[in-house]
Amino acid sequence: VSLGWLVKYGLNQPCAEATGICISCLLGIVDVSKPTTLQPVLAELIGSLLMAMSSLEPSALNYLQVRAAGNESSQGAPGSNGYDRLERLRIQLASSGPIAEALNKCLDMVKFVELNAQKKLIPELDSALRKGAGFATRASTADAVTALCNTCPAAFKFPGSSNTNPTVRLLRAIYFASEKERGATAKDKMTHALGSISMIAPAKAVRILAVKACERYCEASGSNNNPSLRRAAAATVRAIVVRASNHLKDGGPRDVWRKKVLPIAFLGRKDDDTKVAALWNEVWDEGGTAVSLTGDDTFGVMLQEQLLPYLANAILSALRSPSWSNRREACAVVTELVEANILSPAPRSTSGMQKLVQVERFKQRANVSSILLNECVKIIRRNRIWDGKGDVCSAASLIAAKWTGVAPLNGVANSLFDACSCAPIVFRADVESLFEGDNWFKGAEQSNTDIEEAGYSECEQNDVVVPRQNADDVALDMSEEQEFDDDDAEQQNSSDNEQVDTDVGYGMQSVTLVGLCRVLAEQGLRSGGSREGRLPYRVAAFSALSTLLKSVVPDESSEQYSSIVQHQSYVYNTIAPSLFTFVSGESSGEEKPAPLLVARALECLASAMYYEVGSGSGCNDSVVLLKFFSLSTGNTQPAWTVRQMAALAASSLIANTSSNVVSRNDTILTVLECSSQALKDKKFWKVRAAGLELLLSLVSRVKQRGRNEPENQLVMEAILPYKEKIVGIARKSLSDNESQVTAAASKLTVAMNWWP
């Protein structure tokens, strides 16, 4: 009787002295009572003690903490260190008080009472978490959940997996509490408790929670930017994967761990927030080792390739997101997959016989690469420039560059793509098409694709952060828990699971090499629109174009060598005139271009050069090009990046032009002049190294193996009168302070040591 009165009325006395006497009496009763004595009221007693953790705390502490946080915010101090320190002090103070002592003794008794009495405690914990008016109560509840999961796991076993199950209800309450809690210490306690209860909770409820956390993470960016929510979602999934890995073997009917959680984790590793990225990285590492990876669509040994179709779904969703940060994450993931040689042709058997598994593996890689390349190209051709759009250009060029070696040529069937819907990129002499046969460049000023992206928010530059509540001693709002629907939660991602298959059957087309090169060149040369972010984007577009052009390397032993060289010539003649006009300063309607843009355009011009380039007129005339490069390496050019790229472009021209051009005396003199001007630069070693590369390209035209061939002898006889001068330049450069320059000089010396 006395214990019931103390719990119901004693802890709520308006007089502090009376409350103290009641607490002392309560402690005395708990000390002398046995678990069997307290069993009928133990659940209610623990619930009341948890509620008292905050109700008996001095309100001045909360006022002090809120004021400290407000001062930090008004002064522009980074983070909330003062707030977190006060929070830790408040929790330590509450944990060392008499209420906490009585609570710990009661929790120790739980394992000695009957199971029915233990089960009554779960609703009390849920009620304390939802109704607690201070984070001391919520933090103590989280500690209690963690302790009981270890000592009394059977108390959490209830039938069903819906919200009528007390354990499921408590699990969701902990998740929303961790999401909405402001303090780092209380948030960590919630996350730890969530991981502990996830080990015991029904598998379906855990899967639903994990999927919902992933969805909320994806939604909390852009104009809805909420760093706290993203951090809570990542911490929730990490707690489940690390502490409740037993659930990862069963992904349910939709296989949510493979198809939803791990792909989101792979993207989350690229989050701008390093703490969030670290959490997702743990999810990827731990989840990848625990999840079951079996099925007919599983190829390779790397986890990325085994989950490739589902990673493609997540990447597509991120690329189509209105959030720029999500798109940047997707581009970073695409770059990583390309560098890991996963978005590239699969290795083929040396015997020439392709097994069915190898064919299916090649098909999966080709289809995924084609889908992602299609989406990137569609984004590139839109007019709007946003922060990070240059990453899309880079991602598109990297994917296309991996497939240029096996691309079908001018409609000739390639047996490698017989089982594929389409090849990612094709070589077709159709200058008006971006996608194969679409005649996109013939459109009236690209009217259909230049429309502003409907619904795409520009608020990413000024992310809107959801404001936090000023007071912490209030009950948390958990109304969003109604979003959990047991029947539909796992069904929500079913459309995503079929996304790749849908795209394969509808709307996927092969990208033409000349069309992609042309659109990248136009993006780099564009002069209209907002100035903000235009320069980095144009530089990225030129760099992507250069990467793509460098990837086309004809194999002299191939039957298609001459056809590929002819297509290179077609691409060069398509994009070179506009590039040459831009770098030579003859373009009209724009202010003087930035030196960095000129340098990148020169790099593109050099990358586009093909075998026996320079036999035409204008920008395809080797004499005209060499004279321009000579002027660009001289003292009249103040930008060292332009001088460097001009020398490298001249080097590419000499390496690819015909022997008749190289053997001309004026060509050799122009090359020596360019090299000498570059080597006079004492400040920038990259310019000097480029000058030596130009000389190396010249002397490399004389091949040691074919020294007796008439064409080879003709080139050697033309260069021999200048041998001593070239050797003198190389020897002088051997004493350069920069190792890269001396290395280039050594190569030049070795290349000429057999000459007569």
Coordinates of N, CA, C and O in Angstrom, one line a residue, residues 149 253 274 352:
C149 N 17.5 -6.2 -22.7 CA 17.7 -7.0 -23.9 C 18.8 -8.1 -23.6 O 18.8 -9.2 -24.1
P253 N 10.3 -11.3 -48.7 CA 9.9 -11.6 -50.1 C 10.5 -10.6 -51.1 O 10.6 -11.0 -52.3
T274 N 31.1 13.7 -43.4 CA 32.1 12.6 -43.2 C 31.6 11.6 -42.1 O 31.8 10.4 -42.2
G352 N 38.2 -18.6 -76.7 CA 37.3 -18.2 -77.8 C 35.9 -18.7 -77.6 O 35.0 -18.2 -78.2

